[in-house]
XYZ file of C-alpha atoms in Angstrom:
583
model
C 25.789 -87.907 26.141
C 23.382 -85.695 24.319
C 22.506 -83.969 27.571
C 26.162 -83.393 28.475
C 26.897 -82.034 25.017
C 23.967 -79.691 25.306
C 25.247 -78.662 28.720
C 28.822 -77.995 27.527
C 27.706 -76.078 24.437
C 26.889 -72.758 26.182
C 30.279 -72.781 27.961
C 32.058 -73.334 24.666
C 30.205 -70.416 23.075
C 30.788 -68.223 26.119
C 34.494 -68.786 26.005
C 34.624 -67.634 22.389
C 32.759 -64.285 22.802
C 34.026 -61.264 24.728
C 32.516 -59.983 27.925
C 31.347 -56.797 26.174
C 29.053 -58.789 23.876
C 27.629 -60.980 26.617
C 24.723 -58.701 27.353
C 23.575 -58.617 23.747
C 23.785 -62.394 23.578
C 21.611 -62.741 26.637
C 19.150 -60.307 25.076
C 18.938 -62.479 21.967
C 18.328 -65.527 24.172
C 15.464 -63.690 25.814
C 14.008 -62.552 22.493
C 14.136 -66.033 20.941
C 13.092 -67.922 24.057
C 9.820 -69.811 23.547
C 8.130 -71.053 26.792
C 6.765 -74.623 26.916
C 4.163 -76.162 29.138
C 5.509 -79.723 29.034
C 7.289 -81.363 32.027
C 10.249 -82.521 29.947
C 10.937 -79.045 28.638
C 10.654 -77.633 32.170
C 13.293 -80.072 33.503
C 15.633 -79.310 30.604
C 15.201 -75.629 31.308
C 16.103 -76.124 35.010
C 19.229 -78.155 34.111
C 20.280 -75.557 31.522
C 19.916 -72.793 34.077
C 21.915 -74.654 36.697
C 24.768 -75.367 34.275
C 25.209 -71.674 33.251
C 27.786 -69.341 34.724
C 26.832 -66.919 37.516
C 27.268 -63.892 35.180
C 25.022 -65.453 32.579
C 22.421 -66.292 35.203
C 22.496 -62.734 36.568
C 21.907 -61.228 33.108
C 19.213 -63.786 32.508
C 17.361 -62.951 35.705
C 17.537 -59.198 35.086
C 15.824 -59.578 31.739
C 13.412 -62.209 32.912
C 12.282 -60.093 35.861
C 11.691 -57.079 33.661
C 8.038 -56.761 32.689
C 7.277 -56.467 28.999
C 6.432 -52.899 27.947
C 2.748 -52.131 27.908
C 1.255 -51.066 24.646
C -0.176 -47.584 25.209
C -3.188 -47.006 23.065
C -3.191 -43.506 21.661
C -6.412 -41.703 22.257
C -7.578 -38.417 20.769
C -7.468 -35.973 23.655
C -9.247 -32.663 23.994
C -6.411 -30.595 22.551
C -6.064 -32.964 19.611
C -9.683 -32.437 18.664
C -9.363 -28.683 19.226
C -6.412 -28.610 16.840
C -8.288 -30.643 14.259
C -11.312 -28.361 14.450
C -9.093 -25.275 14.238
C -7.273 -26.703 11.227
C -10.543 -27.602 9.531
C -12.041 -24.182 10.317
C -8.994 -22.464 8.840
C -9.343 -24.452 5.629
C -13.082 -23.769 5.362
C -12.600 -20.078 6.236
C -9.863 -19.662 3.644
C -12.026 -21.317 1.020
C -15.031 -19.133 1.873
C -12.909 -15.955 1.854
C -11.445 -16.904 -1.516
C -14.931 -17.462 -2.904
C -16.167 -14.105 -1.557
C -13.173 -12.277 -3.028
C -13.765 -13.978 -6.356
C -17.413 -12.885 -6.295
C -16.409 -9.301 -5.498
C -13.889 -9.156 -8.313
C -16.051 -10.759 -10.987
C -19.349 -8.864 -11.250
C -22.095 -10.479 -13.354
C -23.690 -9.098 -16.489
C -26.389 -6.487 -15.864
C -29.720 -5.732 -17.469
C -29.809 -2.740 -19.774
C -31.756 0.417 -19.022
C -35.453 0.130 -19.867
C -36.897 3.483 -21.047
C -40.417 2.354 -20.122
C -39.577 2.253 -16.422
C -39.517 5.170 -14.004
C -36.300 7.059 -13.317
C -35.228 7.030 -9.676
C -32.551 9.592 -8.805
C -30.631 9.196 -5.539
C -28.581 12.130 -4.263
C -25.625 11.160 -2.055
C -23.538 8.109 -1.191
C -23.867 8.212 2.583
C -25.425 5.758 5.016
C -29.022 6.279 3.910
C -28.356 6.217 0.166
C -26.050 3.179 0.261
C -28.425 1.251 2.510
C -31.189 1.980 -0.012
C -29.021 0.863 -2.937
C -27.948 -2.299 -1.167
C -31.527 -3.633 -0.819
C -33.207 -2.021 -3.798
C -34.328 -4.204 -6.711
C -32.791 -2.060 -9.436
C -34.462 -4.027 -12.234
C -37.722 -2.243 -11.333
C -36.376 1.271 -11.979
C -33.830 3.220 -13.995
C -31.592 4.220 -11.091
C -29.208 7.189 -11.230
C -26.854 8.058 -8.345
C -25.366 11.559 -8.050
C -22.686 12.449 -5.506
C -19.477 14.524 -5.355
C -17.628 11.516 -3.853
C -17.515 8.153 -5.576
C -17.220 6.075 -2.423
C -19.031 5.154 0.767
C -17.249 6.143 3.995
C -17.577 4.114 7.196
C -17.660 7.152 9.480
C -17.606 5.386 12.907
C -13.926 4.502 12.361
C -12.961 7.905 10.969
C -11.388 9.093 14.288
C -8.973 6.162 14.046
C -7.736 7.505 10.694
C -6.611 10.781 12.253
C -3.783 9.062 14.160
C -2.881 6.318 11.695
C -4.466 3.440 13.568
C -6.447 2.724 10.394
C -5.665 3.879 6.877
C -8.446 5.906 5.343
C -8.799 3.683 2.264
C -9.582 0.721 4.508
C -12.938 2.269 5.454
C -13.816 3.455 1.943
C -15.901 1.317 -0.407
C -15.991 2.485 -4.049
C -19.567 3.186 -5.023
C -19.040 1.540 -8.408
C -18.214 -1.736 -6.641
C -21.665 -1.562 -5.076
C -23.545 -0.538 -8.213
C -21.779 -3.033 -10.468
C -23.141 -5.981 -8.459
C -26.786 -4.967 -8.899
C -29.018 -6.936 -11.284
C -29.787 -3.952 -13.522
C -27.438 -1.220 -14.670
C -27.154 1.811 -12.387
C -25.699 5.067 -13.668
C -23.403 7.151 -11.493
C -22.410 10.800 -11.948
C -19.648 12.248 -9.792
C -21.045 15.746 -9.449
C -22.439 18.240 -6.970
C -26.205 18.757 -6.979
C -26.524 22.532 -7.104
C -30.308 22.836 -7.447
C -33.436 20.674 -7.319
C -36.133 22.140 -9.568
C -39.259 20.487 -8.236
C -41.655 22.067 -10.754
C -39.639 20.884 -13.768
C -38.676 17.602 -12.038
C -34.969 17.975 -12.783
C -31.755 18.081 -10.752
C -29.050 20.539 -11.811
C -25.566 19.070 -11.337
C -22.071 20.489 -11.710
C -18.743 18.702 -12.131
C -16.512 19.934 -9.285
C -13.433 17.844 -10.147
C -10.104 19.398 -11.101
C -10.259 17.927 -14.602
C -13.310 19.016 -16.569
C -14.607 18.107 -20.000
C -16.487 20.173 -22.517
C -19.679 19.682 -20.492
C -19.377 20.285 -16.755
C -22.961 21.321 -15.963
C -26.181 19.588 -16.957
C -29.651 18.557 -15.797
C -30.926 15.107 -14.809
C -34.716 14.523 -15.007
C -36.413 12.318 -12.438
C -39.733 10.617 -11.764
C -38.805 9.739 -8.185
C -36.179 11.478 -6.040
C -34.410 10.522 -2.822
C -32.456 13.299 -1.097
C -29.616 11.902 1.011
C -26.951 14.586 0.760
C -26.362 14.705 4.516
C -25.437 17.844 6.423
C -22.446 20.120 6.620
C -20.546 21.282 9.693
C -22.312 23.857 11.840
C -20.286 26.746 13.268
C -23.251 28.403 15.085
C -22.093 31.750 13.769
C -19.010 31.762 16.006
C -16.296 33.911 14.405
C -13.098 32.151 13.429
C -14.365 28.557 13.613
C -14.404 27.847 9.883
C -11.086 29.618 9.319
C -8.990 28.127 12.120
C -10.463 24.766 13.158
C -10.422 21.322 11.605
C -13.628 19.357 11.157
C -14.120 15.588 11.356
C -16.745 14.541 8.825
C -14.924 13.541 5.623
C -11.748 11.679 4.637
C -10.044 14.938 3.783
C -10.721 16.203 7.311
C -9.000 13.161 8.856
C -5.977 13.591 6.595
C -5.740 17.272 7.462
C -5.888 16.530 11.203
C -3.172 13.896 10.863
C -0.857 16.417 9.179
C -1.620 19.128 11.718
C -0.809 16.847 14.649
C 2.677 16.174 13.319
C 3.062 19.842 12.341
C 2.439 20.827 15.951
C 4.887 18.195 17.228
C 7.695 19.133 14.845
C 7.171 22.884 15.308
C 7.271 22.448 19.094
C 10.605 20.626 18.696
C 12.110 23.473 16.692
C 15.347 24.935 18.056
C 14.917 27.822 20.493
C 11.177 27.349 21.020
C 10.094 28.656 24.422
C 8.328 26.430 26.954
C 5.217 28.595 26.806
C 5.037 28.279 23.030
C 5.625 24.519 23.256
C 2.726 24.171 25.671
C 0.494 26.079 23.265
C 1.529 24.075 20.212
C 1.090 20.773 22.015
C -2.302 21.653 23.492
C -4.905 19.730 21.446
C -8.453 21.016 21.952
C -11.535 19.038 20.887
C -14.882 20.858 20.847
C -17.848 18.500 21.136
C -18.534 15.872 23.781
C -20.460 13.465 21.581
C -19.170 10.061 20.442
C -17.039 11.582 17.660
C -15.271 14.054 19.940
C -14.788 11.515 22.731
C -13.393 8.877 20.392
C -10.991 11.323 18.760
C -9.727 12.508 22.155
C -9.129 8.895 23.209
C -7.358 8.035 19.942
C -5.168 11.134 20.193
C -4.108 10.355 23.759
C -3.313 6.756 22.733
C -1.171 8.082 19.886
C 0.818 10.142 22.346
C 1.204 7.455 25.013
C 2.046 4.582 22.676
C 4.073 6.259 19.935
C 4.814 9.988 20.096
C 6.484 10.001 23.504
C 8.782 7.162 22.385
C 10.038 8.831 19.228
C 9.799 12.476 20.360
C 10.529 12.294 24.107
C 11.126 16.049 24.433
C 7.373 16.748 24.119
C 6.390 14.488 27.030
C 5.990 17.253 29.606
C 3.975 19.574 27.346
C 1.524 17.413 25.379
C -2.063 17.738 26.602
C -5.598 17.032 25.333
C -8.681 19.029 26.380
C -12.311 18.207 25.593
C -14.758 21.149 25.591
C -18.512 20.569 25.870
C -21.312 23.104 26.301
C -23.612 20.607 28.079
C -23.198 19.515 31.724
C -21.562 16.189 30.706
C -20.090 14.307 27.775
C -21.879 11.531 25.849
C -25.351 12.888 26.710
C -27.095 9.997 24.915
C -25.480 7.404 27.210
C -26.521 6.331 30.710
C -25.272 8.173 33.804
C -23.177 5.179 34.794
C -21.242 5.210 31.515
C -20.862 8.987 31.590
C -19.193 8.774 35.005
C -17.003 5.899 33.826
C -15.892 7.892 30.777
C -15.045 10.943 32.818
C -13.051 8.894 35.347
C -11.183 7.142 32.534
C -10.301 10.469 30.929
C -9.021 11.661 34.290
C -6.716 8.628 34.489
C -5.497 9.330 30.957
C -4.794 13.000 31.845
C -7.435 14.263 29.420
C -9.083 17.438 30.705
C -12.857 17.782 30.382
C -14.397 21.247 30.437
C -18.172 20.947 30.569
C -20.623 23.867 30.620
C -18.121 25.736 28.469
C -19.292 27.572 25.341
C -16.853 28.747 22.694
C -17.413 32.405 21.845
C -14.492 33.234 19.563
C -11.656 31.442 17.813
C -8.369 32.942 16.666
C -5.316 31.286 15.151
C -3.703 30.812 18.587
C -6.376 30.726 21.281
C -10.050 30.095 22.071
C -12.218 32.505 23.985
C -14.790 30.507 25.957
C -17.462 31.220 28.531
C -17.555 28.912 31.559
C -20.706 28.510 33.658
C -19.815 27.925 37.312
C -21.865 25.790 39.752
C -23.407 28.913 41.288
C -24.648 30.035 37.871
C -22.134 32.823 37.368
C -20.182 32.979 34.126
C -16.507 33.492 33.553
C -14.525 34.125 30.378
C -11.326 32.164 29.906
C -8.653 31.923 27.244
C -7.452 28.525 25.997
C -4.305 28.570 23.861
C -4.137 25.713 21.378
C -2.032 24.211 18.622
C -4.767 22.053 17.095
C -8.497 22.707 17.310
C -10.925 19.989 16.134
C -14.581 21.010 15.784
C -16.720 17.894 16.205
C -20.177 19.225 16.954
C -23.267 20.421 15.114
C -24.907 19.859 11.707
C -26.108 22.497 9.277
C -28.400 22.291 6.247
C -26.684 22.262 2.855
C -27.463 25.040 0.329
C -29.198 22.690 -2.142
C -31.600 21.581 0.593
C -32.250 25.163 1.674
C -33.152 26.043 -1.909
C -35.607 23.119 -2.109
C -37.194 24.161 1.177
C -37.784 27.642 -0.215
C -39.629 26.197 -3.233
C -42.127 24.200 -1.160
C -44.662 26.150 0.940
C -45.082 23.230 3.366
C -41.381 23.492 4.277
C -41.358 27.158 5.201
C -41.269 26.446 8.930
C -38.396 23.935 8.750
C -34.980 25.018 9.984
C -32.890 21.877 10.484
C -33.807 20.029 7.283
C -36.671 18.606 5.240
C -39.792 17.794 7.220
C -41.011 14.300 6.282
C -44.074 12.161 6.996
C -44.222 8.687 8.513
C -43.126 7.157 5.186
C -40.144 9.561 4.892
C -41.889 11.425 2.090
C -41.075 15.141 1.962
C -44.069 17.177 3.086
C -45.612 19.134 0.233
C -43.982 16.980 -2.485
C -45.017 13.971 -4.539
C -42.511 11.164 -5.122
C -39.749 12.925 -3.179
C -38.206 11.331 -0.084
C -35.425 12.266 2.327
C -33.082 10.101 4.442
C -30.251 10.682 6.882
C -29.218 14.003 8.398
C -31.242 15.951 5.860
C -34.567 14.496 7.078
C -36.335 15.693 10.222
C -37.954 12.520 11.541
C -37.716 13.147 15.309
C -34.674 10.897 15.586
C -31.038 11.653 16.333
C -28.963 12.301 13.177
C -26.873 9.140 13.435
C -25.588 6.550 10.973
C -27.817 3.922 12.553
C -30.954 5.970 11.872
C -29.930 6.764 8.301
C -29.177 3.112 7.568
C -32.588 1.962 8.775
C -34.295 4.740 6.820
C -32.561 3.646 3.625
C -33.524 0.004 4.169
C -37.149 1.079 4.784
C -37.276 3.025 1.513
C -35.874 0.022 -0.351
C -38.721 -2.145 0.960
C -41.208 0.595 0.119
C -39.943 0.987 -3.456
C -39.749 -2.768 -4.042
C -43.313 -3.161 -2.779
C -44.478 -0.254 -4.890
C -42.946 -1.714 -8.053
C -44.491 -5.120 -7.447
C -47.862 -3.502 -6.802
C -47.692 -1.640 -10.106
C -46.779 -4.859 -11.914
C -49.734 -6.641 -10.306
C -52.099 -3.828 -11.331
C -50.943 -4.132 -14.922
C -51.399 -7.902 -14.806
C -54.855 -7.514 -13.269
C -55.851 -5.137 -16.072
C -54.668 -7.651 -18.668
C -56.528 -10.533 -16.989
C -59.675 -8.417 -16.733
C -59.670 -7.964 -20.498
C -58.791 -11.623 -21.081
C -61.638 -13.002 -18.955
C -64.249 -11.023 -20.868
C -63.486 -12.918 -24.059
C -62.502 -16.276 -22.544
C -64.551 -19.445 -22.529
C -66.311 -20.700 -19.404
C -63.616 -23.146 -18.277
C -60.796 -20.699 -19.070
C -62.648 -17.941 -17.279
C -62.616 -19.895 -14.006
C -58.836 -20.269 -14.246
C -58.446 -16.537 -14.898
C -60.664 -15.731 -11.919
C -58.366 -17.893 -9.762
C -55.327 -15.960 -10.956
C -57.069 -12.653 -10.273
C -57.920 -13.668 -6.704
C -54.329 -14.749 -6.047
C -52.927 -11.477 -7.395
C -55.410 -9.438 -5.372
C -54.300 -11.188 -2.175
C -50.671 -10.422 -2.985
C -51.593 -6.836 -3.759
C -53.330 -6.361 -0.414
C -50.337 -7.819 1.410
C -47.921 -5.496 -0.383
C -50.024 -2.456 0.436
C -49.967 -3.283 4.132
C -46.403 -2.015 4.625
C -46.435 0.170 7.719
C -44.752 3.499 8.426
C -41.086 3.839 9.336
C -40.202 2.829 12.889
C -36.681 3.251 14.189
C -35.269 0.429 16.319
C -32.449 1.599 18.552
C -29.807 -1.125 18.795
C -27.490 0.697 21.165
C -24.595 3.143 21.260
C -20.855 2.521 21.305
C -17.877 4.795 21.940
C -14.129 4.263 22.316
C -12.631 6.200 25.240
C -8.914 5.373 24.946
C -6.496 3.009 26.727
C -8.164 0.074 24.963
C -11.443 0.727 26.754
C -14.888 1.414 25.409
C -18.429 2.010 26.618
C -21.562 0.363 25.265
C -25.193 1.194 25.942
C -26.997 -1.722 24.287
C -30.727 -2.245 23.995
C -31.470 -5.671 25.453
C -35.023 -7.039 25.352
C -37.128 -4.429 27.144
C -34.236 -2.590 28.828
C -30.692 -1.365 28.348
C -27.413 -3.100 29.092
C -24.589 -0.737 30.057
C -20.988 -1.890 29.971
C -17.518 -0.368 29.965
C -13.924 -1.565 30.062
C -11.481 -3.741 28.139
C -13.992 -6.491 27.307
C -16.354 -3.843 25.960
C -13.460 -2.595 23.841
C -13.255 -6.026 22.183
C -17.017 -5.926 21.637
C -16.671 -2.427 20.161
C -14.103 -3.662 17.677
C -16.054 -6.759 16.702
C -19.280 -4.748 16.301
C -17.689 -2.123 14.060
C -15.897 -4.836 12.101
C -19.172 -6.617 11.406
C -20.772 -3.306 10.396
C -18.173 -2.628 7.697
C -19.784 -2.654 4.289
C -17.823 -5.421 2.561
C -15.438 -8.290 3.236
C -12.735 -6.196 1.630
C -13.188 -3.471 4.249
C -13.130 -6.001 7.086
C -9.896 -7.601 5.926
C -8.177 -4.234 5.443
C -9.279 -2.952 8.857
C -8.008 -6.092 10.615
C -4.672 -5.800 8.796
C -4.381 -2.149 9.896
C -5.076 -3.071 13.508
C -2.409 -5.780 13.395
C 0.117 -3.422 11.788
C -0.497 -0.714 14.380
C -0.103 -3.250 17.197
C 3.102 -4.771 15.839
C 4.930 -1.765 14.388
C 3.147 1.186 15.990
C 1.584 4.161 14.242
C 3.449 6.113 11.610
C 4.816 9.426 12.910
C 5.757 10.851 9.517
C 4.037 14.034 8.462
C 2.606 12.935 5.109
């Protein structure tokens, strides 16, 4: 009876529920079903199955045949770990950047000026002077910096400022930011050095700012002097160059070029302008085939292709860039392979290159140039222009010329101050020269000036330590004469140690320039690189070299602040384009 009741019970329940709920009931049976290994339970299970309805048995079989879902064990794949590392790197990088910014914005307390120490006067805030200041132990000297500009300019990216790819303040580092982070106080005077009186050991300075106080001219005495005033633009005596061309050496020059470009564009778009006049106004001529001229020509053509022709389409058929070089090819310091690559790239970009062409005269509307043909004959040609950029040649500044006239050993110098192997000015004591102003048989580049400044910093630091050791040795010499026998042995040990250190400090060798390579941007997101690699050179050009060019210049920027601002400018130019407004 119990078995029959158990058999009738499922039918009674089935008759009470609807067909729509039958599936869920079978699912609950499956979920609550507990298998048994005993024979009695097996027989009861067979009888229960036989007594069920066909529909119930069908649902039962479908769920019984279905395999239980496999538990998939989650494993950390490659992309998961990449994401985790990226996330962690972002956190660490943000923390490090925040710490660096905090350090830059909170300078420490500085040591006061010590009148007993020597006064070191540094003229200029260029590559050589700033490199010297960066590595100089200022607590050893009373340092005074004199310059008409109170900032350091990262000149390799200056051509990018002419078209708005980079804002000019992004490549400027205030000189007071640099000086304020030194251990000892460094004085800075924003003034022009008008005369160096070597006999009296003073520098005459003049305040050239628009706002002047009661005292605008004074003298600064010095015990040691470093001349790093750089060079000015050379016109080679060609009439009209200084009056009608734009230079590319300072921030003001880049701003002036940027305004002139848009002036030419807007004037060419003026109502009723003839086609001939439009072609003249939109003809941009660059004189100088060095890295500065080549990079500016590439930046200018990019500005036209990527922005100007979109917003001012009527100038498309008349805009043209021409590069003029007196030598047989552009980028003379690069390898022949890269020179050919640059010239072919310029040809693709529709930039004209006129080599073996010397400018003879410049007017407000055209250039008179002399072209040397392959057969050696010469021909005069006229090049109308709207914008002329003069990017070639360095000339000695008046203050350096005056110093050269005071020193008999400098009478034969023409291009700057002749220096010895330690960058000391010939014929002078405790006067050094760095950068474009020094004639050291090296090219006048930023790389040379930077290494010269770093060398002088090591020299001055070593010299200060040597003087301190000599004073200590003199004190110990007096002390050992009156000391007891056991104390005298200890003093002798100290003297021997100091003498070893002194000999090591005096072994600093002469200045040796290490060429690390040359880089140049040639437009269309391409660049050329001539890198010194082990005992040879590695030449490369193209889009990948362009990425290397950017990363190299970014790492060379003076501070983290400059790097962040430059990256932001690059992103802005890529996303929104360059600004085509005049101001």
